[in-house]
Coordinates of C-alpha atoms and ligand atoms in Angstrom, one line a residue:
Chain A
M1 CA -24.2 -8.5 -70.8
D2 CA -22.6 -8.8 -74.1
I3 CA -24.5 -10.6 -76.8
P4 CA -22.9 -10.2 -80.3
K5 CA -25.3 -10.1 -83.2
D6 CA -23.3 -12.0 -85.7
R7 CA -24.1 -15.7 -84.4
F8 CA -26.6 -17.9 -83.0
Y9 CA -27.5 -19.1 -79.3
T10 CA -29.0 -21.7 -77.4
K11 CA -31.2 -21.7 -74.4
S12 CA -28.2 -23.8 -72.5
H13 CA -26.0 -20.7 -73.4
E14 CA -23.7 -21.9 -76.3
W15 CA -23.1 -19.6 -79.3
A16 CA -22.6 -21.0 -82.8
L17 CA -20.8 -18.7 -85.4
P18 CA -21.1 -20.0 -89.0
E19 CA -17.7 -19.8 -91.0
G20 CA -18.1 -21.3 -94.4
D21 CA -19.5 -24.8 -94.1
T22 CA -18.6 -25.1 -90.3
V23 CA -19.6 -23.4 -87.2
L24 CA -17.5 -22.2 -84.3
V25 CA -19.0 -23.2 -80.8
G26 CA -18.3 -21.6 -77.4
I27 CA -20.2 -20.4 -74.3
T28 CA -21.6 -17.0 -73.9
D29 CA -20.5 -14.1 -71.6
Y30 CA -23.3 -14.8 -69.2
A31 CA -22.4 -18.5 -68.9
Q32 CA -18.8 -17.5 -68.4
D33 CA -19.8 -15.1 -65.6
A34 CA -22.1 -17.7 -64.0
L35 CA -19.6 -20.4 -64.0
G36 CA -16.8 -18.2 -62.5
D37 CA -13.2 -19.0 -63.0
V38 CA -12.8 -21.7 -65.5
V39 CA -9.8 -24.2 -64.6
Y40 CA -10.2 -27.1 -66.8
V41 CA -11.9 -28.0 -70.1
E42 CA -12.5 -31.4 -71.4
L43 CA -12.4 -31.3 -75.1
P44 CA -14.1 -33.9 -77.6
E45 CA -12.2 -35.9 -80.2
V46 CA -11.8 -34.6 -83.7
G47 CA -14.1 -36.6 -86.0
R48 CA -16.5 -37.4 -83.5
K49 CA -20.1 -37.4 -84.7
V50 CA -22.7 -35.7 -82.5
E51 CA -26.3 -35.3 -82.2
K52 CA -28.1 -32.0 -81.5
G53 CA -28.2 -31.3 -77.7
E54 CA -25.4 -34.2 -77.1
A55 CA -22.9 -33.4 -74.4
V56 CA -19.7 -32.7 -76.3
A57 CA -17.4 -30.9 -73.9
V58 CA -17.3 -30.3 -70.1
V59 CA -16.1 -26.9 -68.6
E60 CA -15.0 -27.0 -65.0
S61 CA -14.9 -24.0 -62.7
V62 CA -14.0 -23.3 -59.1
K63 CA -17.8 -23.5 -58.5
T64 CA -19.1 -26.3 -60.7
A65 CA -18.5 -28.5 -63.8
S66 CA -21.1 -27.9 -66.8
D67 CA -21.7 -29.9 -70.0
I68 CA -21.4 -28.1 -73.2
Y69 CA -24.0 -29.4 -75.9
A70 CA -23.8 -29.4 -79.4
P71 CA -26.1 -26.6 -80.8
V72 CA -26.6 -28.8 -84.1
A73 CA -26.0 -32.3 -85.3
G74 CA -22.7 -32.9 -87.1
E75 CA -19.0 -33.7 -87.0
V76 CA -16.4 -32.2 -84.7
V77 CA -13.6 -31.1 -87.1
E78 CA -11.3 -29.0 -84.9
V79 CA -10.8 -28.3 -81.1
N80 CA -9.5 -25.3 -79.3
A81 CA -6.3 -27.1 -77.9
A82 CA -5.1 -23.7 -76.5
L83 CA -7.8 -24.2 -73.7
E84 CA -5.9 -27.2 -72.3
K85 CA -3.0 -24.9 -71.0
T86 CA -4.9 -21.6 -70.7
P87 CA -8.5 -22.5 -69.9
E88 CA -9.1 -18.9 -68.5
L89 CA -9.5 -17.8 -72.2
I90 CA -13.1 -18.8 -71.8
N91 CA -13.2 -15.9 -69.1
Q92 CA -11.3 -13.5 -70.8
D93 CA -12.8 -13.7 -74.4
P94 CA -15.7 -15.9 -74.4
Y95 CA -16.8 -15.0 -77.8
G96 CA -13.3 -15.0 -79.6
E97 CA -10.0 -16.7 -78.1
G98 CA -12.5 -18.8 -75.8
W99 CA -14.2 -20.7 -78.5
I100 CA -14.3 -24.4 -77.6
F101 CA -15.0 -26.6 -80.7
R102 CA -15.7 -26.4 -84.5
L103 CA -18.5 -28.4 -86.0
R104 CA -19.3 -29.4 -89.5
P105 CA -23.1 -29.3 -89.5
L106 CA -25.1 -32.2 -91.3
D107 CA -27.2 -29.2 -92.5
M108 CA -26.3 -25.6 -92.2
G109 CA -30.1 -24.9 -92.4
H110 CA -30.4 -26.4 -89.0
L111 CA -28.8 -23.4 -87.6
D112 CA -32.1 -21.3 -88.3
D113 CA -33.8 -23.4 -85.4
L114 CA -31.6 -21.6 -83.0
L115 CA -32.1 -18.4 -81.2
D116 CA -30.7 -14.9 -82.6
A117 CA -29.0 -12.3 -80.3
D118 CA -32.7 -10.9 -79.5
G119 CA -34.1 -14.4 -78.8
Y120 CA -31.3 -15.1 -76.5
A121 CA -31.3 -11.8 -74.5
E122 CA -35.1 -12.5 -74.0
A123 CA -34.5 -16.0 -72.8
L124 CA -31.9 -14.5 -70.3
E125 CA -34.6 -12.0 -69.1
S126 CA -37.1 -14.8 -68.5
E127 CA -34.3 -16.7 -66.6
A128 CA -33.4 -14.1 -64.2
Chain B
M1 CA -0.5 -16.3 -38.5
S2 CA 1.9 -18.6 -40.2
F3 CA 2.2 -22.1 -39.0
P4 CA 5.3 -24.4 -39.8
L5 CA 4.7 -27.6 -41.5
I6 CA 5.9 -30.6 -39.7
F7 CA 8.7 -30.8 -42.2
E8 CA 9.8 -27.3 -41.3
R9 CA 10.2 -28.4 -37.6
S10 CA 12.4 -31.3 -38.5
R11 CA 16.2 -31.3 -37.2
K12 CA 18.4 -33.9 -38.1
G13 CA 18.9 -36.8 -35.4
R14 CA 15.8 -35.8 -33.2
R15 CA 13.9 -38.6 -32.2
G16 CA 10.5 -39.1 -30.3
L17 CA 11.0 -42.6 -29.2
K18 CA 13.6 -45.1 -28.7
L19 CA 13.0 -48.8 -29.8
V20 CA 14.3 -51.0 -27.0
K21 CA 14.3 -54.2 -28.9
E22 CA 16.2 -54.8 -32.0
V23 CA 13.6 -54.6 -34.9
P24 CA 13.8 -57.1 -37.7
R25 CA 15.4 -55.7 -40.9
A26 CA 13.0 -55.5 -44.0
E27 CA 15.9 -57.3 -45.9
A28 CA 14.9 -60.5 -44.4
Y29 CA 11.4 -60.3 -45.7
I30 CA 11.3 -58.4 -48.9
P31 CA 13.2 -59.3 -52.1
Q32 CA 15.9 -57.0 -53.0
A33 CA 14.3 -55.7 -56.3
F34 CA 11.3 -54.2 -54.0
L35 CA 13.5 -52.5 -51.5
R36 CA 13.7 -48.7 -51.6
Q37 CA 17.4 -47.6 -52.2
D38 CA 17.1 -44.4 -50.1
P39 CA 15.3 -44.2 -46.6
P40 CA 12.2 -42.3 -46.7
R41 CA 12.4 -38.4 -45.8
L42 CA 10.3 -38.4 -42.6
P43 CA 10.3 -35.5 -40.5
E44 CA 12.5 -35.9 -37.4
V45 CA 10.9 -34.4 -34.2
D46 CA 10.9 -35.1 -30.5
E47 CA 7.6 -36.2 -28.8
L48 CA 6.8 -32.7 -27.4
T49 CA 7.3 -30.9 -30.7
L50 CA 5.0 -33.5 -32.4
V51 CA 2.3 -33.0 -29.7
R52 CA 2.5 -29.1 -29.9
H53 CA 2.1 -29.3 -33.7
Y54 CA -0.8 -31.4 -33.9
T55 CA -2.5 -29.7 -30.9
G56 CA -1.6 -26.5 -32.5
L57 CA -3.2 -27.5 -35.9
S58 CA -6.4 -28.8 -34.0
R59 CA -6.9 -25.5 -32.4
R60 CA -6.8 -23.6 -35.6
Q61 CA -9.4 -26.1 -36.8
V62 CA -13.3 -25.2 -37.4
G63 CA -15.4 -28.4 -36.7
V64 CA -18.6 -29.6 -35.2
D65 CA -16.8 -29.7 -31.6
T66 CA -16.2 -26.2 -31.9
T67 CA -19.1 -24.6 -33.9
F68 CA -22.3 -24.7 -35.7
Y69 CA -21.6 -26.6 -39.1
P70 CA -24.6 -26.6 -41.3
L71 CA -23.0 -28.0 -44.4
G72 CA -26.0 -29.1 -46.4
S73 CA -26.3 -32.5 -47.8
C74 CA -23.3 -33.6 -45.4
T75 CA -25.3 -34.1 -42.1
M76 CA -22.6 -32.6 -39.8
K77 CA -24.3 -33.8 -36.6
Y78 CA -22.6 -34.1 -33.2
N79 CA -20.6 -37.5 -32.9
P80 CA -20.9 -38.6 -29.4
K81 CA -17.7 -39.2 -27.6
L82 CA -19.1 -42.3 -26.1
H83 CA -18.6 -44.1 -29.5
E84 CA -14.8 -43.7 -29.0
E85 CA -14.9 -45.5 -26.0
A86 CA -16.5 -48.4 -27.9
V87 CA -13.8 -48.1 -30.7
H88 CA -11.1 -48.4 -28.1
L89 CA -12.6 -52.0 -27.3
F90 CA -11.9 -53.1 -30.8
A91 CA -8.8 -51.3 -31.7
Y92 CA -6.5 -54.0 -31.3
L93 CA -8.1 -56.6 -33.4
H94 CA -6.1 -57.6 -36.4
P95 CA -7.8 -58.1 -39.9
Y96 CA -5.9 -61.4 -40.4
Q97 CA -7.1 -63.0 -37.1
D98 CA -9.0 -66.4 -37.4
P99 CA -12.8 -65.4 -37.7
Q100 CA -13.2 -67.7 -34.6
T101 CA -11.3 -65.4 -32.4
V102 CA -13.1 -62.3 -33.5
Q103 CA -16.7 -63.6 -33.1
G104 CA -17.7 -60.3 -31.2
A105 CA -16.6 -58.1 -34.3
L106 CA -18.5 -60.4 -36.6
Q107 CA -21.6 -60.3 -34.3
L108 CA -21.5 -56.4 -34.2
M109 CA -21.2 -56.5 -38.2
W110 CA -24.0 -58.8 -38.6
E111 CA -26.4 -57.0 -36.0
L112 CA -25.4 -53.7 -37.7
G113 CA -26.5 -55.1 -41.1
E114 CA -29.8 -56.5 -39.6
Y115 CA -30.5 -52.9 -38.1
L116 CA -29.8 -51.2 -41.4
K117 CA -31.9 -53.6 -43.3
A118 CA -34.6 -52.8 -41.0
I119 CA -34.3 -49.2 -41.4
T120 CA -34.0 -49.1 -45.1
G121 CA -36.3 -51.9 -45.9
M122 CA -33.8 -53.9 -47.9
D123 CA -33.3 -57.7 -47.9
E124 CA -29.6 -58.1 -47.9
I125 CA -26.4 -55.8 -47.4
T126 CA -22.7 -55.3 -47.7
L127 CA -20.7 -53.2 -45.2
Q128 CA -17.7 -53.0 -47.4
P129 CA -17.7 -49.8 -49.4
A130 CA -15.6 -47.1 -47.7
A131 CA -17.8 -43.9 -48.6
G132 CA -20.9 -42.9 -50.2
A133 CA -19.5 -42.6 -53.5
H134 CA -17.9 -45.9 -53.2
G135 CA -21.4 -47.4 -52.1
E136 CA -22.9 -45.6 -55.4
L137 CA -20.3 -47.5 -57.6
T138 CA -20.9 -50.9 -55.8
G139 CA -24.6 -50.3 -56.1
I140 CA -24.6 -49.6 -59.8
L141 CA -22.2 -52.5 -60.6
I142 CA -24.5 -54.7 -58.8
I143 CA -27.3 -53.1 -61.1
R144 CA -25.0 -53.8 -64.2
A145 CA -24.3 -57.3 -63.2
Y146 CA -28.1 -58.1 -62.7
H147 CA -28.8 -56.7 -66.3
E148 CA -26.1 -58.6 -67.8
D149 CA -27.2 -61.9 -66.1
R150 CA -30.5 -61.4 -67.6
G151 CA -29.2 -60.9 -71.1
E152 CA -30.2 -57.1 -71.2
G153 CA -26.7 -55.8 -70.5
K154 CA -26.0 -54.5 -73.9
E155 CA -29.4 -52.9 -74.4
R156 CA -29.6 -51.1 -71.1
R157 CA -26.9 -48.5 -71.4
L158 CA -28.4 -45.4 -69.9
V159 CA -28.6 -44.1 -66.3
L160 CA -30.9 -41.3 -65.5
V161 CA -30.2 -38.7 -62.8
P162 CA -32.2 -35.6 -61.9
D163 CA -30.5 -32.2 -62.7
S164 CA -30.4 -31.5 -59.1
A165 CA -28.4 -34.7 -58.3
H166 CA -25.0 -34.7 -56.4
G167 CA -22.1 -34.9 -59.0
S168 CA -21.0 -38.3 -57.6
N169 CA -24.2 -39.8 -59.1
P170 CA -23.5 -39.1 -63.0
A171 CA -19.8 -39.5 -62.0
T172 CA -20.7 -43.1 -60.7
A173 CA -22.9 -44.2 -63.7
S174 CA -20.2 -43.0 -66.1
M175 CA -17.4 -45.0 -64.0
A176 CA -19.5 -48.1 -64.3
G177 CA -19.7 -47.8 -68.1
Y178 CA -23.0 -46.2 -68.5
E179 CA -24.1 -43.1 -70.5
V180 CA -25.8 -40.6 -68.3
K181 CA -29.0 -38.5 -69.0
E182 CA -30.2 -35.6 -67.0
V183 CA -33.8 -35.5 -66.1
P184 CA -35.3 -31.9 -65.2
S185 CA -37.0 -30.9 -62.0
G186 CA -40.3 -29.6 -62.4
P187 CA -41.4 -26.1 -61.1
D188 CA -42.1 -27.8 -57.7
G189 CA -38.5 -28.9 -57.4
E190 CA -39.3 -32.5 -57.6
V191 CA -38.8 -35.0 -60.4
D192 CA -40.7 -33.8 -63.5
L193 CA -42.8 -37.0 -64.1
E194 CA -43.6 -36.5 -67.7
A195 CA -40.0 -35.7 -68.6
L196 CA -39.1 -38.9 -66.8
K197 CA -41.8 -40.9 -68.6
R198 CA -40.3 -39.8 -72.0
E199 CA -36.8 -41.1 -71.0
L200 CA -37.8 -44.3 -69.5
G201 CA -37.6 -47.4 -71.8
P202 CA -35.8 -50.9 -72.4
H203 CA -32.6 -48.7 -73.0
V204 CA -32.4 -47.6 -69.4
A205 CA -30.5 -49.3 -66.8
A206 CA -31.3 -47.3 -63.5
I207 CA -32.6 -44.2 -62.0
M208 CA -30.6 -42.6 -59.5
L209 CA -32.4 -40.7 -56.8
T210 CA -32.4 -39.2 -53.2
N211 CA -35.4 -38.6 -51.3
P212 CA -35.6 -36.1 -50.0
N213 CA -34.1 -34.7 -52.8
T214 CA -31.1 -32.0 -52.6
L215 CA -33.6 -29.2 -52.3
G216 CA -34.6 -30.9 -49.1
L217 CA -37.9 -31.6 -50.8
F218 CA -39.7 -35.0 -50.3
E219 CA -40.6 -36.5 -53.8
R220 CA -44.3 -36.9 -53.2
R221 CA -44.6 -38.9 -56.5
I222 CA -42.2 -41.4 -55.6
L223 CA -44.7 -44.3 -55.7
E224 CA -45.6 -43.6 -59.1
I225 CA -41.9 -43.2 -60.1
S226 CA -41.2 -46.6 -58.9
R227 CA -44.1 -48.1 -60.5
L228 CA -43.0 -46.5 -63.9
A229 CA -39.3 -47.9 -63.4
K230 CA -40.5 -51.3 -62.6
E231 CA -42.9 -51.6 -65.5
A232 CA -39.7 -50.6 -67.9
G233 CA -37.6 -53.0 -66.2
V234 CA -35.5 -50.1 -64.7
Q235 CA -33.7 -50.4 -61.3
L236 CA -34.3 -47.7 -58.8
Y237 CA -31.2 -46.4 -56.9
Y238 CA -31.4 -44.7 -53.6
D239 CA -28.8 -42.3 -52.7
G240 CA -28.9 -42.3 -48.9
A241 CA -27.2 -39.1 -48.2
N242 CA -30.5 -37.6 -47.2
L243 CA -31.8 -40.6 -45.0
N244 CA -31.6 -38.7 -41.8
A245 CA -34.8 -36.8 -42.6
I246 CA -36.8 -40.0 -42.8
M247 CA -34.9 -42.5 -40.7
G248 CA -37.5 -44.5 -38.8
W249 CA -40.4 -42.8 -40.5
A250 CA -40.3 -44.0 -44.1
R251 CA -38.2 -46.8 -45.9
P252 CA -36.7 -46.5 -49.2
G253 CA -37.5 -50.2 -49.7
D254 CA -41.2 -49.5 -49.1
M255 CA -40.8 -46.6 -51.7
G256 CA -39.9 -49.3 -54.3
F257 CA -36.1 -48.6 -54.3
D258 CA -33.9 -51.7 -55.3
V259 CA -30.7 -50.6 -54.1
V260 CA -29.7 -48.3 -51.1
H261 CA -26.3 -46.9 -50.1
L262 CA -26.0 -45.4 -46.5
N263 CA -23.6 -42.9 -45.5
L264 CA -22.7 -43.9 -41.9
H265 CA -20.5 -40.8 -41.6
K266 CA -23.7 -38.6 -42.0
T267 CA -26.8 -40.3 -40.8
F268 CA -24.9 -42.6 -38.3
T269 CA -22.4 -40.2 -36.4
V270 CA -19.3 -41.6 -37.9
P271 CA -17.0 -38.5 -37.7
H272 CA -16.2 -36.8 -41.1
G273 CA -12.9 -35.5 -39.7
G274 CA -10.2 -34.9 -42.3
G275 CA -12.5 -36.6 -44.8
G276 CA -12.8 -40.1 -43.6
P277 CA -12.5 -42.7 -43.0
G278 CA -16.2 -43.0 -44.0
S279 CA -18.4 -46.1 -44.6
G280 CA -21.1 -46.5 -47.3
P281 CA -23.0 -49.8 -46.8
V282 CA -25.3 -51.0 -49.7
G283 CA -28.5 -52.6 -49.2
V284 CA -30.4 -54.5 -52.0
K285 CA -33.6 -56.3 -52.5
A286 CA -33.6 -60.1 -52.9
H287 CA -33.3 -60.0 -56.7
L288 CA -30.1 -58.3 -56.4
A289 CA -28.5 -60.2 -53.6
P290 CA -26.7 -62.7 -55.8
Y291 CA -24.3 -59.9 -57.1
L292 CA -23.3 -58.5 -53.6
P293 CA -19.8 -58.1 -52.9
V294 CA -18.0 -61.2 -50.9
P295 CA -17.6 -62.0 -48.2
T296 CA -20.7 -61.1 -46.2
V297 CA -21.1 -61.8 -42.6
A298 CA -23.4 -64.7 -41.8
R299 CA -24.8 -66.4 -38.7
G300 CA -24.2 -70.3 -38.6
E301 CA -24.5 -73.0 -36.1
E302 CA -21.2 -72.5 -34.7
G303 CA -21.2 -68.7 -34.7
F304 CA -20.6 -66.1 -37.1
Y305 CA -18.6 -66.5 -40.3
L306 CA -17.4 -64.7 -43.5
D307 CA -19.5 -66.1 -46.4
F308 CA -17.7 -66.5 -49.7
Q309 CA -20.6 -68.4 -51.3
R310 CA -21.9 -66.2 -53.8
P311 CA -20.8 -67.2 -57.4
K312 CA -22.4 -64.3 -59.1
S313 CA -20.8 -61.8 -57.0
I314 CA -19.3 -58.6 -58.2
G315 CA -16.3 -59.4 -56.0
R316 CA -14.7 -57.5 -53.4
V317 CA -14.7 -53.9 -53.4
R318 CA -12.6 -53.1 -50.1
S319 CA -10.1 -55.0 -48.3
F320 CA -10.7 -56.8 -45.1
Y321 CA -13.9 -55.9 -43.1
G322 CA -14.3 -52.4 -44.7
N323 CA -13.9 -49.4 -42.4
F324 CA -14.6 -51.7 -39.4
L325 CA -14.5 -48.9 -36.6
A326 CA -16.9 -46.9 -38.6
L327 CA -19.3 -49.7 -38.2
V328 CA -18.7 -49.9 -34.5
R329 CA -19.7 -46.0 -33.9
A330 CA -22.9 -46.6 -36.1
W331 CA -23.7 -49.8 -33.9
V332 CA -23.4 -47.8 -30.8
Y333 CA -25.5 -44.9 -32.1
I334 CA -28.2 -47.3 -33.1
R335 CA -28.3 -49.1 -29.9
T336 CA -28.1 -46.0 -27.8
L337 CA -31.1 -44.4 -29.4
G338 CA -33.3 -47.1 -30.5
L339 CA -36.1 -46.8 -33.1
E340 CA -37.8 -44.2 -30.9
G341 CA -34.7 -42.2 -30.6
L342 CA -33.9 -42.6 -34.4
K343 CA -37.3 -41.2 -35.1
K344 CA -37.1 -38.4 -32.9
A345 CA -33.7 -37.5 -34.2
A346 CA -35.2 -37.4 -37.7
A347 CA -38.1 -35.3 -36.7
L348 CA -36.0 -32.9 -35.0
S349 CA -33.6 -32.3 -38.0
V350 CA -36.8 -31.5 -40.0
L351 CA -38.1 -29.0 -37.3
N352 CA -34.7 -27.3 -37.1
A353 CA -34.5 -26.9 -40.8
R354 CA -37.9 -25.6 -41.0
Y355 CA -37.4 -23.1 -38.0
L356 CA -34.1 -21.9 -39.6
K357 CA -35.7 -21.5 -43.1
E358 CA -38.2 -19.1 -41.7
L359 CA -35.6 -17.2 -39.8
L360 CA -33.5 -16.6 -42.9
K361 CA -36.7 -15.6 -44.9
E362 CA -37.2 -12.8 -42.2
K363 CA -33.5 -11.8 -42.7
G364 CA -34.2 -11.2 -46.5
F365 CA -32.9 -14.6 -48.0
R366 CA -35.1 -16.0 -50.8
V367 CA -36.2 -19.8 -51.0
P368 CA -36.9 -20.5 -54.7
Y369 CA -38.7 -23.9 -54.0
D370 CA -40.5 -22.8 -50.8
A371 CA -42.5 -26.0 -49.8
P372 CA -42.3 -27.4 -46.3
C373 CA -38.8 -28.8 -46.3
M374 CA -37.5 -31.8 -44.7
H375 CA -33.8 -31.9 -43.0
E376 CA -32.4 -29.0 -45.3
F377 CA -33.4 -26.4 -47.5
V378 CA -31.8 -24.1 -50.3
A379 CA -31.8 -20.2 -49.9
Q380 CA -30.5 -17.4 -52.0
P381 CA -29.0 -14.3 -50.8
P382 CA -30.7 -11.1 -51.7
Q383 CA -29.9 -9.6 -55.3
G384 CA -26.2 -8.4 -55.7
F385 CA -24.8 -10.8 -52.9
R386 CA -22.5 -13.6 -53.6
A387 CA -23.0 -17.0 -51.8
L388 CA -19.0 -17.3 -51.6
D389 CA -18.6 -14.0 -49.7
L390 CA -21.4 -14.8 -47.3
A391 CA -19.6 -18.1 -46.7
K392 CA -16.4 -16.5 -46.0
G393 CA -18.2 -13.8 -43.9
L394 CA -19.6 -16.6 -41.7
L395 CA -16.2 -17.9 -41.0
E396 CA -15.2 -14.4 -39.6
L397 CA -18.2 -14.6 -37.3
G398 CA -17.3 -17.9 -36.1
F399 CA -19.6 -20.4 -37.9
H400 CA -18.9 -22.9 -40.5
P401 CA -20.6 -21.8 -43.8
P402 CA -23.4 -24.0 -45.5
T403 CA -22.7 -25.8 -48.7
V404 CA -22.6 -23.3 -51.4
Y405 CA -23.2 -23.6 -55.3
F406 CA -25.0 -27.1 -55.0
P407 CA -27.6 -28.0 -56.1
L408 CA -26.6 -26.5 -59.5
I409 CA -30.3 -25.6 -60.3
V410 CA -30.3 -22.7 -57.9
K411 CA -28.0 -19.9 -58.5
E412 CA -25.8 -18.5 -55.6
A413 CA -27.3 -21.5 -53.8
L414 CA -26.7 -21.6 -49.8
M415 CA -27.7 -25.3 -48.8
V416 CA -28.4 -25.2 -45.1
E417 CA -28.7 -28.4 -42.9
P418 CA -28.7 -27.7 -39.2
T419 CA -29.2 -31.3 -38.2
E420 CA -31.1 -32.5 -35.0
T421 CA -28.1 -31.9 -32.3
E422 CA -28.3 -28.0 -32.5
G423 CA -30.4 -26.2 -30.0
K424 CA -32.9 -23.2 -30.9
E425 CA -30.4 -20.5 -29.6
T426 CA -27.7 -21.8 -32.0
L427 CA -30.0 -21.5 -34.9
E428 CA -31.1 -18.2 -34.1
A429 CA -27.5 -16.9 -33.5
F430 CA -26.7 -18.3 -37.0
A431 CA -29.7 -16.4 -38.6
E432 CA -28.6 -13.2 -36.9
A433 CA -25.2 -13.6 -38.2
L434 CA -26.2 -13.9 -41.7
G435 CA -28.4 -11.1 -41.1
E436 CA -25.5 -8.9 -40.0
L437 CA -23.6 -10.0 -43.1
L438 CA -26.1 -8.5 -45.3
Q439 CA -25.5 -5.1 -43.5
K440 CA -21.8 -5.1 -44.3
P441 CA -20.2 -3.1 -46.7
K442 CA -19.5 -4.9 -50.1
E443 CA -15.7 -4.4 -49.7
W444 CA -15.6 -6.0 -46.2
L445 CA -17.6 -9.2 -47.4
E446 CA -15.3 -9.4 -50.6
G447 CA -12.2 -9.2 -48.0
A448 CA -13.6 -11.7 -45.5
P449 CA -12.4 -13.5 -43.5
Y450 CA -9.8 -11.4 -41.3
S451 CA -9.0 -13.1 -38.2
T452 CA -8.8 -16.7 -39.2
P453 CA -5.6 -18.6 -39.4
V454 CA -5.6 -18.4 -43.1
R455 CA -7.4 -15.5 -45.0
R456 CA -9.4 -16.2 -48.2
L457 CA -7.6 -18.8 -50.2
D458 CA -6.7 -18.7 -53.9
E459 CA -9.2 -21.1 -55.3
L460 CA -8.2 -20.6 -58.6
R461 CA -4.5 -21.3 -58.2
A462 CA -5.4 -24.2 -56.0
N463 CA -7.5 -25.7 -58.6
R464 CA -5.2 -24.9 -61.6
S465 CA -1.7 -25.8 -60.0
P466 CA -2.4 -27.7 -56.9
K467 CA 0.9 -28.4 -54.9
L468 CA 0.4 -31.4 -52.7
T469 CA 3.7 -32.6 -51.6
Y470 CA 6.2 -30.8 -49.4
F471 CA 9.3 -32.1 -51.5
D472 CA 9.6 -30.5 -55.1
E473 CA 10.3 -33.6 -57.3
Ligands
LIG501 C1 -26.4 -36.1 -52.2 C2 -25.1 -36.9 -52.0 N1 -24.8 -38.1 -52.7 C3 -23.6 -38.7 -52.5 C4 -22.6 -38.2 -51.7 C5 -21.3 -38.9 -51.7 O1 -20.9 -39.2 -50.5 P1 -19.6 -39.5 -49.8 O2 -18.9 -38.0 -49.8 O3 -19.6 -40.2 -48.6 O4 -18.5 -40.3 -50.9 C6 -22.9 -36.8 -51.1 C7 -21.7 -36.2 -50.2 O5 -21.7 -35.3 -49.9 C8 -24.1 -36.2 -51.3 O6 -24.3 -35.1 -50.7

């Protein structure tokens, strides 16, 4: 399972990649594999203010539908509109082209509360 | 083996029947603006072609009349053929008939309502909803009307559902305008009481539960849950999908539930064939009765009548009498079995599930929440096997697969519900088949099924670009 070291993770399998004063959010390789082929992504509205842990997007696969939670509190400033036509990007490139939304966190410092790559790898161990 | 569509059998000018009398023209009744300009493109076939077409389709079908159908959470029990006889007796009624001329039908509805109230421990009931999910929506709208009536509509904006819930529970709450919050299950697979306590409060409208829950486990702390709900002014909703396990033995009403929906097409032998028509009656405690849909069937001095006197009603949720013929089948089922028979059916559904669970464990399947189960259980294949491949492999071996990938809290879930109408031999043959699949090469499993009328379907394409009509536009 691929877990890049350049970003933060949540126990609910989102990743958060800091870029300037924003973070890009998507789901991990493990999550896309567990979901199976993604058929639909429900994206949030740009401008929406969200709490940490609030359901922001929905990823639907042939097996199931799954909420995607905000890793930190903030405002949605951009969504990956390409997913509307090509939701399979989440399967093909979960850490790159398959990003889901961009947040401007209330406080970039909140990212430190998240897991790093090693912490996430450990969390996966204990889940299996 | 390709099988033509009825449209492909169509030949211009072929007819199945000849109308002997001149039929009235639509123009005489419908204003010009609403008349269609072109005739509908109906397939044109003779009667024999039609009969062969549908008989052919039915022979390619897997159903409870052809094989074991342990589709978890769906209670695919046998649907006695006797019920169809009763249905014929009512088949020629018209929903616009004067109630005075359909007293028997109204009596049947009234009596069925009484039986279902007695079985669930509820005070009043509506028979209108057309399925379980429709019953859920009706029930949650009733709860919303109740809170609004008490001036708490604005404040109570949240519905709690367990993380093991069926997708229709959160979908219902959200359609009724509520926010949804998931409550985690504890390590024993039951609702985590501490987590629930943290969520309860004056901002919560309802908790939706099913008992036994979707893992097939009885929620042993249900009385504590209902006490906590009551203290917080929160309404407790019972999803009746799993009533089969406890029917006649325990009543949701006695457990403290305020609203109950039933799936007559699960528990009470109404066929699920082709996805319906189903029936999802909703029972409520007295404090919610003012909000029930109208009309309900009542008994007066001059017989049975449709009662529209419910000023606070949420209104109608279904036209006419609901899916009336589904009600007829449920009535006959209850009258045939009686209370003792219903209790026995429930007990045997539990016994069958427990026996099959042990058989599957012997074959190498894991059961993550391995407490004594009720009418169903959730198993996992050994490491390296995918639930989907096993499901397809079962089709090759002549069985309908169990439910897969539900509940969401168990990975590679196989949710098995044998029901009471299966014998020991069938359960054993099914366990043997699953055991056999574990011995098959991986490539074989990934390619299954082989000899069914259609092979493995492209689920991805079916989801991404479904084509549901024959004609292209
Ligand atoms: C637990 C549970 N709740 C609700 C429903 C919804 O019932 P229906 O399919 O009749 O709408 C189902 C259906 O499978 C179910 O399994």
